[in-house]
PDB file of C-alpha atoms in Angstrom:
ATOM      1  CA  MET A   1      16.768 -41.102  21.102  1.00 50.00           C
ATOM      2  CA  GLY A   2      18.792 -43.000  18.516  1.00 48.00           C
ATOM      3  CA  GLY A   3      19.436 -46.709  18.453  1.00 49.00           C
ATOM      4  CA  ALA A   4      22.963 -46.363  19.877  1.00 57.00           C
ATOM      5  CA  ALA A   5      21.752 -44.101  22.707  1.00 57.00           C
ATOM      6  CA  ALA A   6      18.954 -46.544  23.540  1.00 56.00           C
ATOM      7  CA  LEU A   7      21.469 -49.440  23.707  1.00 60.00           C
ATOM      8  CA  GLU A   8      23.741 -47.348  25.967  1.00 68.00           C
ATOM      9  CA  LYS A   9      20.830 -46.805  28.343  1.00 65.00           C
ATOM     10  CA  LEU A  10      20.267 -50.537  28.501  1.00 69.00           C
ATOM     11  CA  VAL A  11      23.889 -51.573  29.102  1.00 77.00           C
ATOM     12  CA  PRO A  12      23.438 -51.768  32.958  1.00 79.00           C
ATOM     13  CA  VAL A  13      20.232 -53.791  32.442  1.00 75.00           C
ATOM     14  CA  LEU A  14      21.955 -56.196  30.107  1.00 79.00           C
ATOM     15  CA  LEU A  15      24.994 -56.470  32.403  1.00 86.00           C
ATOM     16  CA  ALA A  16      22.968 -57.397  35.548  1.00 85.00           C
ATOM     17  CA  PHE A  17      20.652 -59.712  33.618  1.00 82.00           C
ATOM     18  CA  GLY A  18      23.369 -61.279  31.500  1.00 86.00           C
ATOM     19  CA  GLY A  19      25.602 -61.823  34.493  1.00 91.00           C
ATOM     20  CA  GLY A  20      22.939 -63.860  36.138  1.00 89.00           C
ATOM     21  CA  VAL A  21      22.341 -65.937  32.977  1.00 87.00           C
ATOM     22  CA  LEU A  22      26.094 -66.581  32.532  1.00 91.00           C
ATOM     23  CA  LEU A  23      26.776 -67.509  36.163  1.00 93.00           C
ATOM     24  CA  ALA A  24      23.793 -69.929  36.126  1.00 91.00           C
ATOM     25  CA  ARG A  25      24.722 -71.486  32.806  1.00 89.00           C
ATOM     26  CA  ARG A  26      28.299 -72.103  34.021  1.00 90.00           C
ATOM     27  CA  LYS A  27      26.944 -73.354  37.380  1.00 90.00           C
ATOM     28  CA  ILE A  28      29.095 -70.898  39.280  1.00 92.00           C
ATOM     29  CA  VAL A  29      25.987 -69.708  41.106  1.00 91.00           C
ATOM     30  CA  PRO A  30      23.181 -72.305  41.356  1.00 91.00           C
ATOM     31  CA  ALA A  31      19.996 -71.279  39.565  1.00 85.00           C
ATOM     32  CA  GLU A  32      18.063 -72.235  42.688  1.00 85.00           C
ATOM     33  CA  ALA A  33      19.662 -69.233  44.373  1.00 86.00           C
ATOM     34  CA  SER A  34      17.509 -66.978  42.234  1.00 83.00           C
ATOM     35  CA  LYS A  35      14.656 -67.439  44.661  1.00 80.00           C
ATOM     36  CA  VAL A  36      16.768 -65.962  47.502  1.00 86.00           C
ATOM     37  CA  PHE A  37      17.670 -62.929  45.431  1.00 86.00           C
ATOM     38  CA  SER A  38      14.096 -62.617  44.159  1.00 79.00           C
ATOM     39  CA  ASP A  39      12.654 -62.746  47.641  1.00 82.00           C
ATOM     40  CA  TYR A  40      15.148 -60.134  48.871  1.00 88.00           C
ATOM     41  CA  ALA A  41      14.180 -57.818  45.982  1.00 83.00           C
ATOM     42  CA  PHE A  42      10.444 -58.439  46.039  1.00 76.00           C
ATOM     43  CA  LEU A  43       9.929 -58.637  49.828  1.00 84.00           C
ATOM     44  CA  PHE A  44      12.428 -56.010  50.982  1.00 90.00           C
ATOM     45  CA  ALA A  45      14.421 -53.920  48.484  1.00 88.00           C
ATOM     46  CA  VAL A  46      11.633 -52.962  46.092  1.00 81.00           C
ATOM     47  CA  PRO A  47       9.177 -52.077  48.900  1.00 88.00           C
ATOM     48  CA  CYS A  48      11.877 -49.865  50.504  1.00 92.00           C
ATOM     49  CA  TYR A  49      12.475 -48.138  47.127  1.00 86.00           C
ATOM     50  CA  LEU A  50       8.768 -47.644  46.505  1.00 83.00           C
ATOM     51  CA  PHE A  51       7.959 -46.385  50.017  1.00 90.00           C
ATOM     52  CA  GLY A  52      10.740 -43.767  50.059  1.00 90.00           C
ATOM     53  CA  ASN A  53      10.067 -42.488  46.587  1.00 84.00           C
ATOM     54  CA  ILE A  54       6.269 -42.332  46.879  1.00 86.00           C
ATOM     55  CA  TYR A  55       6.571 -40.560  50.273  1.00 91.00           C
ATOM     56  CA  ALA A  56       8.785 -37.914  48.675  1.00 88.00           C
ATOM     57  CA  SER A  57       6.820 -37.564  45.454  1.00 84.00           C
ATOM     58  CA  ASP A  58       4.365 -34.915  44.305  1.00 84.00           C
ATOM     59  CA  LEU A  59       1.230 -37.112  44.258  1.00 83.00           C
ATOM     60  CA  ALA A  60      -0.711 -34.631  42.125  1.00 81.00           C
ATOM     61  CA  ALA A  61       1.864 -35.022  39.344  1.00 78.00           C
ATOM     62  CA  LEU A  62       2.425 -38.731  39.993  1.00 80.00           C
ATOM     63  CA  PHE A  63      -1.222 -39.723  39.722  1.00 85.00           C
ATOM     64  CA  ASN A  64      -1.997 -38.364  36.256  1.00 88.00           C
ATOM     65  CA  TRP A  65      -5.577 -39.482  35.999  1.00 89.00           C
ATOM     66  CA  ARG A  66      -5.798 -39.017  32.267  1.00 93.00           C
ATOM     67  CA  ALA A  67      -2.793 -41.249  31.784  1.00 93.00           C
ATOM     68  CA  ILE A  68      -4.034 -43.846  34.279  1.00 93.00           C
ATOM     69  CA  GLY A  69      -7.481 -43.778  32.720  1.00 94.00           C
ATOM     70  CA  GLY A  70      -5.972 -44.324  29.317  1.00 95.00           C
ATOM     71  CA  TYR A  71      -3.922 -47.261  30.509  1.00 95.00           C
ATOM     72  CA  ALA A  72      -6.938 -48.761  32.253  1.00 94.00           C
ATOM     73  CA  GLY A  73      -8.947 -48.441  29.051  1.00 95.00           C
ATOM     74  CA  SER A  74      -6.260 -50.117  26.939  1.00 96.00           C
ATOM     75  CA  ALA A  75      -5.903 -52.908  29.562  1.00 95.00           C
ATOM     76  CA  ALA A  76      -9.660 -53.501  29.536  1.00 94.00           C
ATOM     77  CA  LEU A  77      -9.647 -53.868  25.743  1.00 96.00           C
ATOM     78  CA  ALA A  78      -6.638 -56.191  25.942  1.00 95.00           C
ATOM     79  CA  VAL A  79      -8.383 -58.363  28.602  1.00 93.00           C
ATOM     80  CA  ALA A  80     -11.458 -58.618  26.382  1.00 94.00           C
ATOM     81  CA  ALA A  81      -9.371 -59.433  23.305  1.00 95.00           C
ATOM     82  CA  VAL A  82      -7.418 -62.256  25.010  1.00 94.00           C
ATOM     83  CA  ALA A  83     -10.571 -63.675  26.670  1.00 92.00           C
ATOM     84  CA  VAL A  84     -12.560 -63.672  23.377  1.00 94.00           C
ATOM     85  CA  ALA A  85      -9.669 -65.239  21.528  1.00 94.00           C
ATOM     86  CA  ALA A  86      -9.338 -67.987  24.140  1.00 92.00           C
ATOM     87  CA  VAL A  87     -13.067 -68.785  24.064  1.00 91.00           C
ATOM     88  CA  ALA A  88     -13.014 -68.722  20.257  1.00 93.00           C
ATOM     89  CA  HIS A  89     -10.348 -71.430  20.311  1.00 90.00           C
ATOM     90  CA  GLY A  90     -12.475 -73.672  22.478  1.00 90.00           C
ATOM     91  CA  ILE A  91     -11.193 -72.716  25.978  1.00 88.00           C
ATOM     92  CA  ARG A  92     -14.088 -72.624  28.433  1.00 82.00           C
ATOM     93  CA  GLU A  93     -12.588 -73.324  31.862  1.00 85.00           C
ATOM     94  CA  PRO A  94     -12.433 -69.998  33.829  1.00 83.00           C
ATOM     95  CA  ARG A  95      -9.003 -70.652  35.347  1.00 84.00           C
ATOM     96  CA  VAL A  96      -7.483 -71.412  31.954  1.00 88.00           C
ATOM     97  CA  VAL A  97      -8.927 -68.265  30.437  1.00 89.00           C
ATOM     98  CA  ALA A  98      -7.752 -66.183  33.409  1.00 88.00           C
ATOM     99  CA  LEU A  99      -4.221 -67.534  33.099  1.00 90.00           C
ATOM    100  CA  ARG A 100      -4.064 -66.431  29.438  1.00 92.00           C
ATOM    101  CA  VAL A 101      -5.481 -63.018  30.303  1.00 92.00           C
ATOM    102  CA  MET A 102      -2.784 -62.536  32.912  1.00 90.00           C
ATOM    103  CA  ALA A 103      -0.068 -63.658  30.451  1.00 92.00           C
ATOM    104  CA  GLY A 104      -1.239 -61.228  27.773  1.00 94.00           C
ATOM    105  CA  VAL A 105      -2.060 -58.120  29.849  1.00 94.00           C
ATOM    106  CA  GLN A 106      -0.195 -58.036  33.200  1.00 91.00           C
ATOM    107  CA  VAL A 107       3.309 -56.752  33.257  1.00 90.00           C
ATOM    108  CA  ASN A 108       6.433 -57.600  35.260  1.00 84.00           C
ATOM    109  CA  THR A 109       6.759 -54.448  37.387  1.00 80.00           C
ATOM    110  CA  ALA A 110       8.910 -55.258  40.382  1.00 69.00           C
ATOM    111  CA  TYR A 111      11.462 -57.507  38.705  1.00 69.00           C
ATOM    112  CA  PHE A 112      11.682 -55.850  35.276  1.00 80.00           C
ATOM    113  CA  ALA A 113       9.913 -52.488  34.907  1.00 84.00           C
ATOM    114  CA  VAL A 114      11.299 -50.913  38.143  1.00 81.00           C
ATOM    115  CA  PRO A 115      14.927 -51.680  37.387  1.00 80.00           C
ATOM    116  CA  VAL A 116      14.576 -50.708  33.687  1.00 83.00           C
ATOM    117  CA  PHE A 117      12.927 -47.365  34.511  1.00 86.00           C
ATOM    118  CA  ILE A 118      15.477 -46.550  37.207  1.00 82.00           C
ATOM    119  CA  THR A 119      18.291 -47.249  34.725  1.00 80.00           C
ATOM    120  CA  VAL A 120      16.766 -45.463  31.712  1.00 81.00           C
ATOM    121  CA  PHE A 121      14.871 -42.550  33.318  1.00 83.00           C
ATOM    122  CA  GLY A 122      16.478 -42.338  36.775  1.00 83.00           C
ATOM    123  CA  THR A 123      13.174 -42.953  38.471  1.00 81.00           C
ATOM    124  CA  ALA A 124      10.510 -45.616  38.625  1.00 81.00           C
ATOM    125  CA  ALA A 125       7.834 -43.104  39.864  1.00 81.00           C
ATOM    126  CA  PRO A 126       5.572 -43.427  36.787  1.00 85.00           C
ATOM    127  CA  ILE A 127       5.205 -47.154  37.484  1.00 84.00           C
ATOM    128  CA  PHE A 128       3.699 -46.636  40.981  1.00 81.00           C
ATOM    129  CA  PRO A 129       0.076 -45.814  39.950  1.00 86.00           C
ATOM    130  CA  ILE A 130       0.111 -48.486  37.244  1.00 85.00           C
ATOM    131  CA  LEU A 131       1.472 -51.021  39.752  1.00 79.00           C
ATOM    132  CA  LEU A 132      -1.401 -50.194  42.150  1.00 78.00           C
ATOM    133  CA  PHE A 133      -3.908 -50.457  39.333  1.00 84.00           C
ATOM    134  CA  GLN A 134      -2.467 -53.776  38.255  1.00 81.00           C
ATOM    135  CA  VAL A 135      -2.467 -55.306  41.738  1.00 72.00           C
ATOM    136  CA  CYS A 136      -5.788 -53.821  42.958  1.00 71.00           C
ATOM    137  CA  VAL A 137      -7.764 -54.331  39.731  1.00 78.00           C
ATOM    138  CA  LEU A 138      -6.229 -56.661  37.186  1.00 80.00           C
ATOM    139  CA  SER A 139      -4.831 -59.153  39.707  1.00 74.00           C
ATOM    140  CA  LEU A 140      -8.127 -59.239  41.564  1.00 72.00           C
ATOM    141  CA  VAL A 141      -9.992 -60.089  38.382  1.00 75.00           C
ATOM    142  CA  VAL A 142      -7.627 -62.981  37.727  1.00 76.00           C
ATOM    143  CA  ILE A 143      -7.676 -64.142  41.341  1.00 72.00           C
ATOM    144  CA  ALA A 144     -11.447 -64.037  41.384  1.00 70.00           C
ATOM    145  CA  LEU A 145     -11.715 -66.218  38.333  1.00 71.00           C
ATOM    146  CA  MET A 146      -9.057 -68.623  39.690  1.00 71.00           C
ATOM    147  CA  GLU A 147     -10.658 -68.917  43.124  1.00 67.00           C
ATOM    148  CA  LEU A 148     -14.189 -69.233  41.823  1.00 65.00           C
ATOM    149  CA  GLY A 149     -13.097 -71.968  39.402  1.00 63.00           C
ATOM    150  CA  ARG A 150     -11.333 -73.887  42.135  1.00 60.00           C
ATOM    151  CA  ALA A 151     -12.926 -77.198  42.912  1.00 53.00           C
ATOM    152  CA  GLY A 152     -13.210 -79.159  46.136  1.00 52.00           C
ATOM    153  CA  PRO A 153     -14.811 -78.566  49.499  1.00 50.00           C
ATOM    154  CA  ALA A 154     -11.426 -78.031  51.154  1.00 51.00           C
ATOM    155  CA  ALA A 155     -11.149 -74.726  49.313  1.00 55.00           C
ATOM    156  CA  GLY A 156     -14.238 -73.388  51.100  1.00 62.00           C
ATOM    157  CA  GLY A 157     -17.170 -71.462  49.638  1.00 66.00           C
ATOM    158  CA  PRO A 158     -16.765 -68.919  46.783  1.00 64.00           C
ATOM    159  CA  ALA A 159     -17.095 -65.901  49.072  1.00 70.00           C
ATOM    160  CA  ARG A 160     -14.491 -67.213  51.499  1.00 73.00           C
ATOM    161  CA  ARG A 161     -12.084 -68.156  48.765  1.00 66.00           C
ATOM    162  CA  LEU A 162     -12.441 -64.793  47.094  1.00 66.00           C
ATOM    163  CA  ALA A 163     -12.026 -62.876  50.339  1.00 73.00           C
ATOM    164  CA  ARG A 164      -8.902 -64.875  51.171  1.00 70.00           C
ATOM    165  CA  ALA A 165      -7.413 -64.232  47.725  1.00 65.00           C
ATOM    166  CA  VAL A 166      -8.210 -60.473  47.882  1.00 68.00           C
ATOM    167  CA  GLY A 167      -6.681 -60.166  51.300  1.00 71.00           C
ATOM    168  CA  ALA A 168      -3.489 -61.939  50.197  1.00 65.00           C
ATOM    169  CA  SER A 169      -3.182 -59.729  47.119  1.00 64.00           C
ATOM    170  CA  LEU A 170      -3.621 -56.439  48.991  1.00 70.00           C
ATOM    171  CA  THR A 171      -1.257 -57.307  51.794  1.00 75.00           C
ATOM    172  CA  THR A 172       1.862 -58.025  49.755  1.00 74.00           C
ATOM    173  CA  PRO A 173       4.904 -55.945  50.788  1.00 83.00           C
ATOM    174  CA  VAL A 174       4.898 -54.011  47.500  1.00 76.00           C
ATOM    175  CA  VAL A 175       1.279 -52.917  47.853  1.00 77.00           C
ATOM    176  CA  LEU A 176       1.631 -52.133  51.569  1.00 85.00           C
ATOM    177  CA  ALA A 177       4.750 -49.981  50.831  1.00 87.00           C
ATOM    178  CA  CYS A 178       2.925 -48.054  48.100  1.00 82.00           C
ATOM    179  CA  ASN A 179      -0.144 -47.495  50.320  1.00 84.00           C
ATOM    180  CA  ALA A 180       1.958 -46.498  53.347  1.00 90.00           C
ATOM    181  CA  GLY A 181       3.952 -44.017  51.235  1.00 90.00           C
ATOM    182  CA  ILE A 182       0.747 -42.456  49.805  1.00 88.00           C
ATOM    183  CA  LEU A 183      -0.978 -42.239  53.240  1.00 91.00           C
ATOM    184  CA  LEU A 184       1.996 -40.715  55.064  1.00 94.00           C
ATOM    185  CA  ASN A 185       2.534 -38.287  52.118  1.00 91.00           C
ATOM    186  CA  LEU A 186      -1.111 -37.118  52.266  1.00 90.00           C
ATOM    187  CA  LEU A 187      -1.066 -36.777  56.028  1.00 93.00           C
ATOM    188  CA  SER A 188       2.233 -34.861  55.871  1.00 91.00           C
ATOM    189  CA  VAL A 189       3.729 -37.133  58.530  1.00 93.00           C
ATOM    190  CA  LYS A 190       7.327 -36.253  59.183  1.00 93.00           C
ATOM    191  CA  ILE A 191       9.551 -39.332  58.796  1.00 93.00           C
ATOM    192  CA  PRO A 192      13.104 -39.104  60.263  1.00 94.00           C
ATOM    193  CA  ALA A 193      15.802 -38.590  57.600  1.00 93.00           C
ATOM    194  CA  VAL A 194      17.696 -41.595  58.893  1.00 95.00           C
ATOM    195  CA  VAL A 195      14.729 -43.832  58.076  1.00 94.00           C
ATOM    196  CA  LEU A 196      14.434 -42.422  54.531  1.00 94.00           C
ATOM    197  CA  ASP A 197      18.187 -42.714  54.040  1.00 95.00           C
ATOM    198  CA  GLY A 198      18.062 -46.322  55.116  1.00 95.00           C
ATOM    199  CA  ALA A 199      15.170 -47.105  52.772  1.00 93.00           C
ATOM    200  CA  ALA A 200      17.071 -45.392  49.937  1.00 92.00           C
ATOM    201  CA  PHE A 201      20.241 -47.370  50.661  1.00 94.00           C
ATOM    202  CA  VAL A 202      18.352 -50.717  50.566  1.00 93.00           C
ATOM    203  CA  GLY A 203      16.146 -49.604  47.659  1.00 88.00           C
ATOM    204  CA  ASP A 204      19.147 -48.741  45.473  1.00 87.00           C
ATOM    205  CA  SER A 205      19.975 -52.444  45.387  1.00 88.00           C
ATOM    206  CA  ALA A 206      16.537 -53.443  44.084  1.00 81.00           C
ATOM    207  CA  SER A 207      17.334 -52.827  40.433  1.00 77.00           C
ATOM    208  CA  PRO A 208      20.544 -54.867  39.989  1.00 85.00           C
ATOM    209  CA  VAL A 209      19.416 -57.665  42.352  1.00 86.00           C
ATOM    210  CA  ALA A 210      16.049 -58.110  40.691  1.00 79.00           C
ATOM    211  CA  LEU A 211      17.626 -58.292  37.226  1.00 79.00           C
ATOM    212  CA  PHE A 212      20.405 -60.608  38.425  1.00 86.00           C
ATOM    213  CA  ALA A 213      17.790 -62.923  40.002  1.00 82.00           C
ATOM    214  CA  LEU A 214      15.830 -63.002  36.798  1.00 75.00           C
ATOM    215  CA  GLY A 215      18.966 -63.851  34.875  1.00 82.00           C
ATOM    216  CA  LEU A 216      19.780 -66.660  37.212  1.00 86.00           C
ATOM    217  CA  HIS A 217      16.270 -68.052  36.929  1.00 78.00           C
ATOM    218  CA  LEU A 218      16.187 -67.988  33.144  1.00 74.00           C
ATOM    219  CA  GLY A 219      19.796 -69.208  32.831  1.00 83.00           C
ATOM    220  CA  GLY A 220      18.942 -72.242  34.924  1.00 81.00           C
ATOM    221  CA  LEU A 221      15.771 -73.119  33.061  1.00 72.00           C
ATOM    222  CA  GLY A 222      17.238 -72.737  29.600  1.00 70.00           C
ATOM    223  CA  LEU A 223      15.275 -71.890  26.456  1.00 66.00           C
ATOM    224  CA  ASP A 224      13.621 -74.305  24.062  1.00 68.00           C
ATOM    225  CA  LEU A 225      12.762 -72.225  20.972  1.00 71.00           C
ATOM    226  CA  ARG A 226      12.015 -75.241  18.752  1.00 74.00           C
ATOM    227  CA  GLY A 227       9.279 -76.394  21.084  1.00 75.00           C
ATOM    228  CA  THR A 228       7.472 -73.043  20.994  1.00 83.00           C
ATOM    229  CA  THR A 229       3.752 -73.588  20.239  1.00 88.00           C
ATOM    230  CA  ARG A 230       1.474 -71.371  18.182  1.00 91.00           C
ATOM    231  CA  GLU A 231      -0.345 -70.349  21.332  1.00 92.00           C
ATOM    232  CA  GLU A 232       2.922 -69.285  23.023  1.00 92.00           C
ATOM    233  CA  LEU A 233       3.830 -67.266  19.938  1.00 93.00           C
ATOM    234  CA  ALA A 234       0.434 -65.610  19.960  1.00 95.00           C
ATOM    235  CA  LEU A 235       0.555 -64.713  23.630  1.00 95.00           C
ATOM    236  CA  VAL A 236       4.127 -63.436  23.581  1.00 95.00           C
ATOM    237  CA  GLY A 237       3.444 -61.454  20.429  1.00 95.00           C
ATOM    238  CA  PHE A 238       0.314 -59.894  21.953  1.00 96.00           C
ATOM    239  CA  LYS A 239       2.154 -59.068  25.207  1.00 96.00           C
ATOM    240  CA  CYS A 240       5.332 -57.597  23.620  1.00 94.00           C
ATOM    241  CA  LEU A 241       3.887 -55.998  20.496  1.00 95.00           C
ATOM    242  CA  ALA A 242       0.056 -55.741  20.349  1.00 96.00           C
ATOM    243  CA  PHE A 243      -0.531 -54.539  23.918  1.00 97.00           C
ATOM    244  CA  PRO A 244       2.047 -51.694  23.727  1.00 95.00           C
ATOM    245  CA  LEU A 245       0.656 -50.582  20.351  1.00 95.00           C
ATOM    246  CA  LEU A 246      -2.875 -50.715  21.720  1.00 96.00           C
ATOM    247  CA  THR A 247      -1.770 -48.649  24.723  1.00 96.00           C
ATOM    248  CA  TRP A 248      -0.191 -46.102  22.389  1.00 95.00           C
ATOM    249  CA  ALA A 249      -3.365 -45.815  20.328  1.00 95.00           C
ATOM    250  CA  VAL A 250      -5.833 -45.671  23.182  1.00 96.00           C
ATOM    251  CA  CYS A 251      -3.811 -43.368  25.436  1.00 95.00           C
ATOM    252  CA  GLY A 252      -2.591 -41.078  22.682  1.00 92.00           C
ATOM    253  CA  MET A 253      -5.619 -40.880  20.356  1.00 93.00           C
ATOM    254  CA  LEU A 254      -8.587 -41.419  22.688  1.00 93.00           C
ATOM    255  CA  PHE A 255      -7.304 -39.927  25.966  1.00 94.00           C
ATOM    256  CA  GLY A 256      -4.988 -37.332  24.558  1.00 93.00           C
ATOM    257  CA  VAL A 257      -1.961 -38.368  26.627  1.00 93.00           C
ATOM    258  CA  ARG A 258       1.193 -36.759  25.231  1.00 90.00           C
ATOM    259  CA  GLY A 259       4.889 -36.363  25.986  1.00 88.00           C
ATOM    260  CA  GLU A 260       6.696 -38.295  28.717  1.00 89.00           C
ATOM    261  CA  TRP A 261       3.594 -39.976  30.089  1.00 92.00           C
ATOM    262  CA  LEU A 262       2.715 -41.516  26.749  1.00 92.00           C
ATOM    263  CA  ALA A 263       6.291 -42.860  26.557  1.00 91.00           C
ATOM    264  CA  TYR A 264       6.079 -44.218  30.136  1.00 93.00           C
ATOM    265  CA  LEU A 265       2.787 -46.035  29.474  1.00 94.00           C
ATOM    266  CA  VAL A 266       3.906 -47.639  26.207  1.00 94.00           C
ATOM    267  CA  LEU A 267       7.117 -48.874  27.854  1.00 92.00           C
ATOM    268  CA  ILE A 268       5.238 -50.225  30.823  1.00 93.00           C
ATOM    269  CA  ALA A 269       2.896 -52.084  28.495  1.00 94.00           C
ATOM    270  CA  ALA A 270       5.922 -53.517  26.659  1.00 93.00           C
ATOM    271  CA  MET A 271       7.329 -55.142  29.782  1.00 92.00           C
ATOM    272  CA  PRO A 272       7.162 -58.994  29.905  1.00 90.00           C
ATOM    273  CA  THR A 273       4.692 -61.303  31.464  1.00 90.00           C
ATOM    274  CA  PRO A 274       5.183 -61.342  35.279  1.00 82.00           C
ATOM    275  CA  GLN A 275       6.808 -64.173  37.177  1.00 74.00           C
ATOM    276  CA  ASN A 276       3.669 -64.280  39.285  1.00 73.00           C
ATOM    277  CA  LEU A 277       2.002 -66.055  36.342  1.00 81.00           C
ATOM    278  CA  PHE A 278       4.083 -69.148  37.161  1.00 74.00           C
ATOM    279  CA  ILE A 279       3.291 -68.804  40.864  1.00 67.00           C
ATOM    280  CA  PHE A 280      -0.478 -68.618  40.106  1.00 73.00           C
ATOM    281  CA  ALA A 281      -0.262 -71.546  37.749  1.00 79.00           C
ATOM    282  CA  GLN A 282       1.383 -73.659  40.472  1.00 69.00           C
ATOM    283  CA  ARG A 283      -1.056 -72.527  43.119  1.00 69.00           C
ATOM    284  CA  TYR A 284      -4.138 -73.281  41.053  1.00 72.00           C
ATOM    285  CA  ASP A 285      -2.644 -76.293  39.208  1.00 75.00           C
ATOM    286  CA  VAL A 286      -3.326 -74.970  35.689  1.00 81.00           C
ATOM    287  CA  GLY A 287      -0.984 -74.420  32.753  1.00 81.00           C
ATOM    288  CA  VAL A 288       2.253 -74.726  34.748  1.00 75.00           C
ATOM    289  CA  ASP A 289       4.542 -75.616  31.814  1.00 77.00           C
ATOM    290  CA  LEU A 290       2.886 -72.993  29.565  1.00 85.00           C
ATOM    291  CA  SER A 291       3.365 -70.321  32.284  1.00 82.00           C
ATOM    292  CA  ALA A 292       7.045 -71.037  32.756  1.00 77.00           C
ATOM    293  CA  SER A 293       7.629 -70.894  29.037  1.00 83.00           C
ATOM    294  CA  LEU A 294       5.730 -67.572  28.639  1.00 89.00           C
ATOM    295  CA  VAL A 295       7.610 -65.919  31.463  1.00 83.00           C
ATOM    296  CA  ILE A 296      11.018 -66.870  29.977  1.00 80.00           C
ATOM    297  CA  LYS A 297      10.209 -66.134  26.317  1.00 87.00           C
ATOM    298  CA  SER A 298       8.387 -62.835  26.953  1.00 90.00           C
ATOM    299  CA  SER A 299      11.232 -61.638  29.104  1.00 83.00           C
ATOM    300  CA  LEU A 300      13.811 -62.296  26.389  1.00 84.00           C
ATOM    301  CA  VAL A 301      11.604 -60.803  23.597  1.00 90.00           C
ATOM    302  CA  SER A 302      10.957 -57.740  25.719  1.00 89.00           C
ATOM    303  CA  LEU A 303      14.619 -57.288  26.404  1.00 83.00           C
ATOM    304  CA  LEU A 304      15.402 -57.500  22.687  1.00 86.00           C
ATOM    305  CA  LEU A 305      12.605 -55.006  21.772  1.00 90.00           C
ATOM    306  CA  LEU A 306      13.401 -52.428  24.466  1.00 85.00           C
ATOM    307  CA  PRO A 307      15.898 -50.482  22.305  1.00 83.00           C
ATOM    308  CA  LEU A 308      13.240 -50.286  19.561  1.00 86.00           C
ATOM    309  CA  TRP A 309      10.537 -49.123  21.927  1.00 88.00           C
ATOM    310  CA  LEU A 310      12.925 -46.573  23.542  1.00 82.00           C
ATOM    311  CA  GLN A 311      13.799 -45.164  20.153  1.00 81.00           C
ATOM    312  CA  THR A 312      10.176 -45.123  19.033  1.00 81.00           C
ATOM    313  CA  VAL A 313       8.595 -43.410  22.082  1.00 77.00           C
ATOM    314  CA  ALA A 314      11.438 -40.836  22.214  1.00 70.00           C
ATOM    315  CA  ALA A 315      10.919 -39.853  18.536  1.00 63.00           C
TER     316      ALA A 315
END
């Protein structure tokens, strides 16, 4: 895929995202409205899309265990690298380390990867197993560190805090939709066509609405490039460049992943830091300003690098 072809694939992404930025900057649509659009996408449209597509998928082909194992291996190495770097720079508090691990390794699936994959490949199916791995493994590691590092008797004991956090993570609409689609698929439960058609109708709106919401959010916050710290540069660079390259090396050389799946995994790794980073930072009162900056800057850098990654993985 040449550079021009890659850019053509991204025109719908840029249009939806850029429209949100423009309308927020001109104050035609208030930036605060991004939460409404985001909630609609995250709580309703994306789960509808995921449920219908997973239910109708060939799970044997979808859950490519070699590919998933390769991605898990690269993610584990990335987690270790970020954690070691943080400790080496004098960071000892578990919540602070966990926040940086999340910023450098977790990817924005629902708001960024899903709409990009739908636009570029016509499907977001390859994201489903990685999404489940991220929520059920990576997020739980971060949540565990956050909860165990939480101070104060009001938070309860470590076991209670961890159980509460795990329960909240596993009962999000996105995870429930994925698990329901997998279960009903495996059990060969017949779902009425009208239900699947309704889910598809709502799910088709997930991509543009999620990108528009992200554009509104970023357009309202603005971007301060001059105030970028060395730590921000390092984390954004690791997330948008080092992690995709690491994924390419581990999946391709060590696990022998080839073809489309290697391209899918590299592109997933190249997606920006998730908006959940900011939510976690607020919830646990740690690195709030840093988190907001990383979400914005990694999103813009990822968007700029997507044509390059598309051209590279298709070569």
